[in-house]
mmCIF file of C-alpha atoms in Angstrom:
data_model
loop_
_atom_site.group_PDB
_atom_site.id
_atom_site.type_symbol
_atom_site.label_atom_id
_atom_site.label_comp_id
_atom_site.label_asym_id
_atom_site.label_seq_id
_atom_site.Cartn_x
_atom_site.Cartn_y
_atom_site.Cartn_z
ATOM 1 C CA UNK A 266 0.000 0.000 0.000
ATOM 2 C CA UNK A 267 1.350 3.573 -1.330
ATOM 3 C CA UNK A 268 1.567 5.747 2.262
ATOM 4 C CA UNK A 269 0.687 9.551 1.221
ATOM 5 C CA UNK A 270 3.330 12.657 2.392
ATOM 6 C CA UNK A 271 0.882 13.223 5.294
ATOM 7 C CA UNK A 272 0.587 9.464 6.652
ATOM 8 C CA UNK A 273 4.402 9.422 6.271
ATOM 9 C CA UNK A 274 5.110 12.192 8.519
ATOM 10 C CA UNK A 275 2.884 11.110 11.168
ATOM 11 C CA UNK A 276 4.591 7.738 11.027
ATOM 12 C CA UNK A 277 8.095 9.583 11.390
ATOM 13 C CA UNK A 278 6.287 11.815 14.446
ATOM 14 C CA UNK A 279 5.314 8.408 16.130
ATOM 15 C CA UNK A 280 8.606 6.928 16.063
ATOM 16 C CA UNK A 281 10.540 9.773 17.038
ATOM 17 C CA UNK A 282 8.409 9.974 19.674
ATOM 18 C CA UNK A 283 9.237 6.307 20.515
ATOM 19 C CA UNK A 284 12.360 6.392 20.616
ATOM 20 C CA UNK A 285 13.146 10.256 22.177
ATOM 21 C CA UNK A 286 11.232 9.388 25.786
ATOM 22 C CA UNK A 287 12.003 6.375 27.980
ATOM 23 C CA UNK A 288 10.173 4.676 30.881
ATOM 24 C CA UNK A 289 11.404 2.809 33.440
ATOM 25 C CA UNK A 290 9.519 1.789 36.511
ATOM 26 C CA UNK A 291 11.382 2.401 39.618
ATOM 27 C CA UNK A 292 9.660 1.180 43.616
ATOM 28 C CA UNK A 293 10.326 2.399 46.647
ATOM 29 C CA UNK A 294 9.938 0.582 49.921
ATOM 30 C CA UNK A 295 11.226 1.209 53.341
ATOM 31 C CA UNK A 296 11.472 -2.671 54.411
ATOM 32 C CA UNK A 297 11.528 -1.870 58.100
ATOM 33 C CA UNK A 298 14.812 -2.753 60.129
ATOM 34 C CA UNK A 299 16.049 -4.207 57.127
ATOM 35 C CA UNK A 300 19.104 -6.782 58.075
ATOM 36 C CA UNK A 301 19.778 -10.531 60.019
ATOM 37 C CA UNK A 302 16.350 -10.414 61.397
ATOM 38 C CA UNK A 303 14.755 -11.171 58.020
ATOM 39 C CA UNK A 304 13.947 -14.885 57.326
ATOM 40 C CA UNK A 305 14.769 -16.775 53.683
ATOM 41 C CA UNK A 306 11.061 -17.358 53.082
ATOM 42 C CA UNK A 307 10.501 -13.037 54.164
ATOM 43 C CA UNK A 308 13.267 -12.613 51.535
ATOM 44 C CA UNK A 309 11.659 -14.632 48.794
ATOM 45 C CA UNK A 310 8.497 -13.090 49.273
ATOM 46 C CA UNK A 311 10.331 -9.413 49.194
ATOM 47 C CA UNK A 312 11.869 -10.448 46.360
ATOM 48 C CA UNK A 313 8.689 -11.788 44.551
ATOM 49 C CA UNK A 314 7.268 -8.406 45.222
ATOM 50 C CA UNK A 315 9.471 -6.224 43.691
ATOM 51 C CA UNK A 316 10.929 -8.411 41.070
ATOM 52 C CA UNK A 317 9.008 -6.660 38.280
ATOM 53 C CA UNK A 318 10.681 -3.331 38.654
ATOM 54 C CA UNK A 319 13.732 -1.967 36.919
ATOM 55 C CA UNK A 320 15.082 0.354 40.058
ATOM 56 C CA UNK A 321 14.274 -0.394 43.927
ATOM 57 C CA UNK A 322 15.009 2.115 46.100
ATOM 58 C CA UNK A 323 14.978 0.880 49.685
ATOM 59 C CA UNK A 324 15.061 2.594 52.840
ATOM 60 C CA UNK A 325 15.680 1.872 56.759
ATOM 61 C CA UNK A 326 18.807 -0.762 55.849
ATOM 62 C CA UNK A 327 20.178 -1.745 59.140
ATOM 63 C CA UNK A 328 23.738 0.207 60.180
ATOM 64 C CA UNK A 329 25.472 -3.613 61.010
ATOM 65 C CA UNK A 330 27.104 -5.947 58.803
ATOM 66 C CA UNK A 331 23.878 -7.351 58.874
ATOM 67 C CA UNK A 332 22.148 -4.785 56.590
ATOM 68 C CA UNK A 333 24.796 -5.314 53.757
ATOM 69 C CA UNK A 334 24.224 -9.187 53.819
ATOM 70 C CA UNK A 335 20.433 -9.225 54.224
ATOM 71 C CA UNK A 336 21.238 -7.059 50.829
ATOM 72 C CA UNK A 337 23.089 -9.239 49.253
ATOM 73 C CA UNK A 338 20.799 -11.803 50.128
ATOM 74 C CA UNK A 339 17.976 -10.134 48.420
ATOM 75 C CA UNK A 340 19.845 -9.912 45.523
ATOM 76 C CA UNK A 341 21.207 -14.021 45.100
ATOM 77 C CA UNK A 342 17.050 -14.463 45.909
ATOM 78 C CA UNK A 343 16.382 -12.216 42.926
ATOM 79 C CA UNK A 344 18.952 -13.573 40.589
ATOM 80 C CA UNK A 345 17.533 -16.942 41.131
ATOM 81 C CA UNK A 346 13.721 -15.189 39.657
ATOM 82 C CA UNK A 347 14.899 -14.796 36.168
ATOM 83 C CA UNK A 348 16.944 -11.788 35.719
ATOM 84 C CA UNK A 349 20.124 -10.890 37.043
ATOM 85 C CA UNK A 350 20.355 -7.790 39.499
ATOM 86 C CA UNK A 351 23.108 -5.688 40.735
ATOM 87 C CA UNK A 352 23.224 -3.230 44.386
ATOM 88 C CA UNK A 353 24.611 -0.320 45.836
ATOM 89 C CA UNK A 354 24.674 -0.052 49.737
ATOM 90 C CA UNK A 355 25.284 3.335 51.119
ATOM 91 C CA UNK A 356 27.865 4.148 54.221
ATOM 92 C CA UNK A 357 26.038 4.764 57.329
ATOM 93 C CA UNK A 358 24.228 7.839 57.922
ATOM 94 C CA UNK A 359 26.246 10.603 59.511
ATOM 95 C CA UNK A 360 23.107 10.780 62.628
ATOM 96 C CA UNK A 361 24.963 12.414 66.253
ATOM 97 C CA UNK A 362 22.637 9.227 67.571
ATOM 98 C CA UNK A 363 23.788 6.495 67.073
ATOM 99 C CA UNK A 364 20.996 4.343 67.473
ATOM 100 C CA UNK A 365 19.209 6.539 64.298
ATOM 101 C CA UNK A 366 22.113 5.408 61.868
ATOM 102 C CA UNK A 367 21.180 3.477 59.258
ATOM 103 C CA UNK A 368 21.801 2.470 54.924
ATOM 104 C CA UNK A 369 20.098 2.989 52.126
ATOM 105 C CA UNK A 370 20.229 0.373 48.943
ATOM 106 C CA UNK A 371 19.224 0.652 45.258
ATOM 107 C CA UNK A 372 18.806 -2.295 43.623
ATOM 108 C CA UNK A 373 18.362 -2.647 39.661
ATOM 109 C CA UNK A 374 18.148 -4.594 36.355
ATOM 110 C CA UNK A 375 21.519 -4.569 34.361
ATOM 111 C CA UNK A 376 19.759 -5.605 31.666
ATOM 112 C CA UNK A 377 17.660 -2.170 31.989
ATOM 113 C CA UNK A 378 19.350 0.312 32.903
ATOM 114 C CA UNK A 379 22.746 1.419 33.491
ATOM 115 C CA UNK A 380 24.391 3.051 36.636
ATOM 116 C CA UNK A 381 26.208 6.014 36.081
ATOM 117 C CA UNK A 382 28.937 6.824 38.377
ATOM 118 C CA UNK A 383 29.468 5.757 42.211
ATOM 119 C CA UNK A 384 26.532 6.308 44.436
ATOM 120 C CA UNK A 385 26.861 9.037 47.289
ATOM 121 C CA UNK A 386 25.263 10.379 50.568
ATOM 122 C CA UNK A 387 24.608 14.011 49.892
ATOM 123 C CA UNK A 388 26.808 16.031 51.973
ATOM 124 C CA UNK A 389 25.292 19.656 51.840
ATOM 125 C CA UNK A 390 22.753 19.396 54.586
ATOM 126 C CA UNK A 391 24.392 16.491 56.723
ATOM 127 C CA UNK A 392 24.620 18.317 59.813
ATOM 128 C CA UNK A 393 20.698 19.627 59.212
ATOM 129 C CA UNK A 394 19.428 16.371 58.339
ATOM 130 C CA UNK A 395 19.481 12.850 60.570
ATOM 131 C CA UNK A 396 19.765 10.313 57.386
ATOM 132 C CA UNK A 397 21.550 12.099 54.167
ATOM 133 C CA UNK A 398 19.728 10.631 51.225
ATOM 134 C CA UNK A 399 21.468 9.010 49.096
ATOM 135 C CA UNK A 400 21.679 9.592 45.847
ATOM 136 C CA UNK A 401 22.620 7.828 42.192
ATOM 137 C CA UNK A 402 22.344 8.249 38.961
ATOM 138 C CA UNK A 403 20.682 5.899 36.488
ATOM 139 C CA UNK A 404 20.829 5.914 32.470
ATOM 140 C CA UNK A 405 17.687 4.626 30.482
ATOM 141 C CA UNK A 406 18.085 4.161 26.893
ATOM 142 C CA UNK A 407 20.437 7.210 26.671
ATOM 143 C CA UNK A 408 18.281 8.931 29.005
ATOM 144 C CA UNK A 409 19.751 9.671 32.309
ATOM 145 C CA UNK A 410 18.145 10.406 35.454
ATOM 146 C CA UNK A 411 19.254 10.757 39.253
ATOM 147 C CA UNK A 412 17.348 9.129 42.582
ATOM 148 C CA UNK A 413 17.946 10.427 45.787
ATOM 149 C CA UNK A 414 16.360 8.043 48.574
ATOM 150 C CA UNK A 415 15.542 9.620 51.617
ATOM 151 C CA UNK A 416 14.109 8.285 55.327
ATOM 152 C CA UNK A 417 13.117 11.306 57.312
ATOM 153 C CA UNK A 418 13.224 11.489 61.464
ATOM 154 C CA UNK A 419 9.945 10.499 62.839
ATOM 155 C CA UNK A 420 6.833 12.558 62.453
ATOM 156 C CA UNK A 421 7.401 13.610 66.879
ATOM 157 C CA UNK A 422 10.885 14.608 65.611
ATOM 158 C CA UNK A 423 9.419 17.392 63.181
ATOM 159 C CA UNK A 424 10.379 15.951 59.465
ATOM 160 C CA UNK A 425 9.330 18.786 58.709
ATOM 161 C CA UNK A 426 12.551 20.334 59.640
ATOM 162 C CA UNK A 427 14.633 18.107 56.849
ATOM 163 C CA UNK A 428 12.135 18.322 54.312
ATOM 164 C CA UNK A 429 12.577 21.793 54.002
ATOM 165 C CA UNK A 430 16.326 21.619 52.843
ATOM 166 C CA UNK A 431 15.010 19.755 49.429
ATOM 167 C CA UNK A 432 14.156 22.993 48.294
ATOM 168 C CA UNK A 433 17.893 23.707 47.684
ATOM 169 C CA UNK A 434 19.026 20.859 46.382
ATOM 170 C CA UNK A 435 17.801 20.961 42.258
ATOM 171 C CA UNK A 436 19.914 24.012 42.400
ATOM 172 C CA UNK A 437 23.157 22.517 43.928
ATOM 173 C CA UNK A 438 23.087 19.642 41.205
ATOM 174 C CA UNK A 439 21.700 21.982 38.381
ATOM 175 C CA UNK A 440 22.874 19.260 35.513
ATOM 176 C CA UNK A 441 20.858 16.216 37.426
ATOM 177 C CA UNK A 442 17.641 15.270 36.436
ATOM 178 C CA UNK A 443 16.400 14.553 40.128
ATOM 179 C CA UNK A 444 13.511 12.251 41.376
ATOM 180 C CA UNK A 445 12.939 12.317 45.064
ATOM 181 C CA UNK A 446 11.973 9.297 46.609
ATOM 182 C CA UNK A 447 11.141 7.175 50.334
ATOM 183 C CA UNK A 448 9.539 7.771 53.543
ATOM 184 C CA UNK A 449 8.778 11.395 54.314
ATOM 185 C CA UNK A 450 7.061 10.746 57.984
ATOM 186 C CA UNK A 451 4.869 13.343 56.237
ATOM 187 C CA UNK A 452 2.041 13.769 53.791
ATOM 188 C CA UNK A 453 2.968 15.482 50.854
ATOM 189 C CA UNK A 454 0.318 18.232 51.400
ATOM 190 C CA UNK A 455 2.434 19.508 53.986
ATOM 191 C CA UNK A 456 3.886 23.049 53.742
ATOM 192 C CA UNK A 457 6.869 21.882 54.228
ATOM 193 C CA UNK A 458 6.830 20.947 50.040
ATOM 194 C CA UNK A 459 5.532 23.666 49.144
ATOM 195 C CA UNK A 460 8.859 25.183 47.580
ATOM 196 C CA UNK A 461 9.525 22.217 46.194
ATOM 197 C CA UNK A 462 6.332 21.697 44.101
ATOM 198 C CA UNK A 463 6.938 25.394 43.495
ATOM 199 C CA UNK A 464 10.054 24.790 41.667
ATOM 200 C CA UNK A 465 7.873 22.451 39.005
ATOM 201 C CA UNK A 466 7.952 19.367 41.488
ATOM 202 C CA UNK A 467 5.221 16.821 41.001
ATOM 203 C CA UNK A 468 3.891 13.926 43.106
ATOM 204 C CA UNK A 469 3.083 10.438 42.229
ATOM 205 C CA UNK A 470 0.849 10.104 44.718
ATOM 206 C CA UNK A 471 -1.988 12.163 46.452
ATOM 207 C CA UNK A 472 -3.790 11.288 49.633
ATOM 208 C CA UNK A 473 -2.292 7.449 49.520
ATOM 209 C CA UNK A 474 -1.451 6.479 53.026
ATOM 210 C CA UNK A 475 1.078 3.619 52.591
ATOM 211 C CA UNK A 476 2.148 2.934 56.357
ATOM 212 C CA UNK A 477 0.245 0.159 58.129
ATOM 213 C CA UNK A 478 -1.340 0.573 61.366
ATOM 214 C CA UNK A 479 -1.714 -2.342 64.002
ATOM 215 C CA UNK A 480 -4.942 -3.543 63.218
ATOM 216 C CA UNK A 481 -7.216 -3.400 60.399
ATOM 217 C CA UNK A 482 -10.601 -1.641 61.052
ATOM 218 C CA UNK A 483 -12.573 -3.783 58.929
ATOM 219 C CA UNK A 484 -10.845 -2.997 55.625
ATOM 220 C CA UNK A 485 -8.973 -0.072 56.689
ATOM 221 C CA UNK A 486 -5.350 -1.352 57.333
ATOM 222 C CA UNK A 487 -3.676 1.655 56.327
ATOM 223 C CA UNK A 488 -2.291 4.648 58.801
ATOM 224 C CA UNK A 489 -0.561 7.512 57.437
ATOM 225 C CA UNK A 490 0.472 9.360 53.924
ATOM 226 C CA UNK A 491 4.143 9.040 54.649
ATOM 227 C CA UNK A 492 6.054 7.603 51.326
ATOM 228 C CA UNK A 493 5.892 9.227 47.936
ATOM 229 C CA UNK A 494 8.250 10.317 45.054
ATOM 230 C CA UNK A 495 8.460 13.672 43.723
ATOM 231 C CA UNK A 496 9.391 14.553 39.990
ATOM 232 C CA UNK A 497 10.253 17.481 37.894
ATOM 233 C CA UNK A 498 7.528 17.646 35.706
ATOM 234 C CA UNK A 499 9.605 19.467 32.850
ATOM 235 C CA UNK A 500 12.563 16.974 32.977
ATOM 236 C CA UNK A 501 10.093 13.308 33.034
ATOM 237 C CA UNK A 502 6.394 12.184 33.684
ATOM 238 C CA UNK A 503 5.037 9.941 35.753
ATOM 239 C CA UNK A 504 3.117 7.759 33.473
ATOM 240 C CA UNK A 505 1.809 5.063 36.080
ATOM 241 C CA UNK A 506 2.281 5.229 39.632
ATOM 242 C CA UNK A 507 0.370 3.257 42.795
ATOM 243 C CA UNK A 508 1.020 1.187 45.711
ATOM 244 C CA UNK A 509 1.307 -2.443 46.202
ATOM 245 C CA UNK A 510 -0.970 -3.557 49.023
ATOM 246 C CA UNK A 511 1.318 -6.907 50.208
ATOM 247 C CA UNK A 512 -0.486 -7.282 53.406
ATOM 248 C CA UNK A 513 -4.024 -9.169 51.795
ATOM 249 C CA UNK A 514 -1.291 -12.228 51.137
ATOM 250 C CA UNK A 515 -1.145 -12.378 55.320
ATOM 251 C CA UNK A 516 -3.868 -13.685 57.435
ATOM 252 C CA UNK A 517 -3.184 -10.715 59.768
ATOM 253 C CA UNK A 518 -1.479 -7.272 59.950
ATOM 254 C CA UNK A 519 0.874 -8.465 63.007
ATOM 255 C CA UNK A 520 2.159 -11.435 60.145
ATOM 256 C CA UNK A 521 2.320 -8.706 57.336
ATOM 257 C CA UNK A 522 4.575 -6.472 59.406
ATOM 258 C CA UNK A 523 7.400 -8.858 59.523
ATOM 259 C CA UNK A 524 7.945 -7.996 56.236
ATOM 260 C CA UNK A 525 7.638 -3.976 57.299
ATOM 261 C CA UNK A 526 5.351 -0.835 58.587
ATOM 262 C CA UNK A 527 5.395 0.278 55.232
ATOM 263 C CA UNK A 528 3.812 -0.613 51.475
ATOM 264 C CA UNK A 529 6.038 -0.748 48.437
ATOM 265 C CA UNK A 530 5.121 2.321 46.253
ATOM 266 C CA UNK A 531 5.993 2.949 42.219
ATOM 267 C CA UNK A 532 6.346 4.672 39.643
ATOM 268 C CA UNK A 533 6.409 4.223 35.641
ATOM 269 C CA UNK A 534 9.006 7.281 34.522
ATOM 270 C CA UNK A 535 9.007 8.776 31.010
ATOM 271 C CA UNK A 536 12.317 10.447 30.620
ATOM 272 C CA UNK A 537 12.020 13.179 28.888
#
């Protein structure tokens, strides 16, 4: 069949289109005193959980040896589903209390995208904040983008008071495409976002709690709005984005929390 000048074009539009943005679908869960305490079979269902995702980011790693190895365990567990993964495991966090220390991990697909660099715990608001995030940088079909995973004091420590300090930080890595990402300890209708979203930041998710209380009250087992990821809506989209509700595969909450407090959240990126 003969295509006309106009059917062409629009066939050239389509595929540059294709081929100019990139998605990659990136989850973040903060897997609750991540390290020794966490059983093979926990592992394997972690692992079954998140296996469809290109990036995890994960928070509240353990400070001890332990954290690294429940890690690396995660990974051989993974590697054993299908695809091969690779991991970064931060240093501790720089917190004056000691018994706040802990890592942060990102774990990803080879196959899908490419790391960029070494990972690092930002430095320029170490003193202000109790856990750095940490940070990497991520390339996706030539497209390159940069995570920085974050687990904020406690909501009766005033996250608040961290939060705020995000603000600054698109402008001290102007050439980084940054995606914020992990447990705020705050809604993101707080104020304390407010410059943030100002500066063209986005959310993936609105009025989702993701932190699970004690009990369910009938089929309310959720708590509070505490984990999200914010994007800059200029630099990527957030084409899909939800939670992943792991606790109806346990007969009860007090089961479900061996596993963690919190609910994996995601989302699909378009880089643009």
């Amino acid at each position: 069949m003969k295509m006309n000048k106009t059917s062409f074009f629009i066939a050239v539009l389509l595929l540059i289109a294709l081929f100019s943005n990139a998605q990659v679908a990136v989850c973040s869960w903060n897997l609750m005193n991540f390290g020794k305490s966490k059983s093979d079979s926990e592992l394997d269902f972690i692992a079954s959980t998140v296996n469809k995702y290109d990036i995890v980011a994960i928070q509240e790693v353990v400070a001890g040896a332990g954290g690294a190895q429940a890690v690396a365990r995660l990974v051989a567990v993974l590697n054993n589903k299908g695809a091969k993964w690779d991991s970064a495991i931060s240093d501790v966090t720089t917190s004056e209390n000691p018994s706040s220390r802990e890592r942060y991990a990102f774990i990803w697909k080879p196959s899908k995208v490419k790391k960029v660099g070494k990972s690092w715990l930002d430095q320029n608001f170490q003193t202000e904040i109790d856990r750095e995030p940490y940070m990497s940088t991520f390339e996706y079909k030539g497209k390159q983008f940069t995570i920085a995973t974050f687990h904020a004091v406690p909501k009766k420590k005033n996250p608040e008071s961290e939060i705020k300090y995000f603000k600054s930080l698109p402008g001290l890595y102007p050439k980084l495409n940054l995606i914020f990402m992990g447990d705020f300890n705050c809604p993101q209708s707080n104020s304390a976002f407010s410059s943030l979203k100002n500066n063209g930041y986005k959310t993936t998710l609105t009025n989702q709690k993701t932190s699970l209380k004690q009990k369910c009250i009938g089929n309310d087992c959720l708590a509070s709005e505490y984990d999200n990821m914010f994007y800059d809506f200029k630099k990527c989209g957030a084409q899909q984005s939800g939670v992943v509700l792991f606790y109806s595969n346990f007969s009860n909450l007090k089961e479900a929390r061996k596993i963690s407090d919190h609910i994996p959240i995601y989302g699909v990126f378009e880089i643009k």
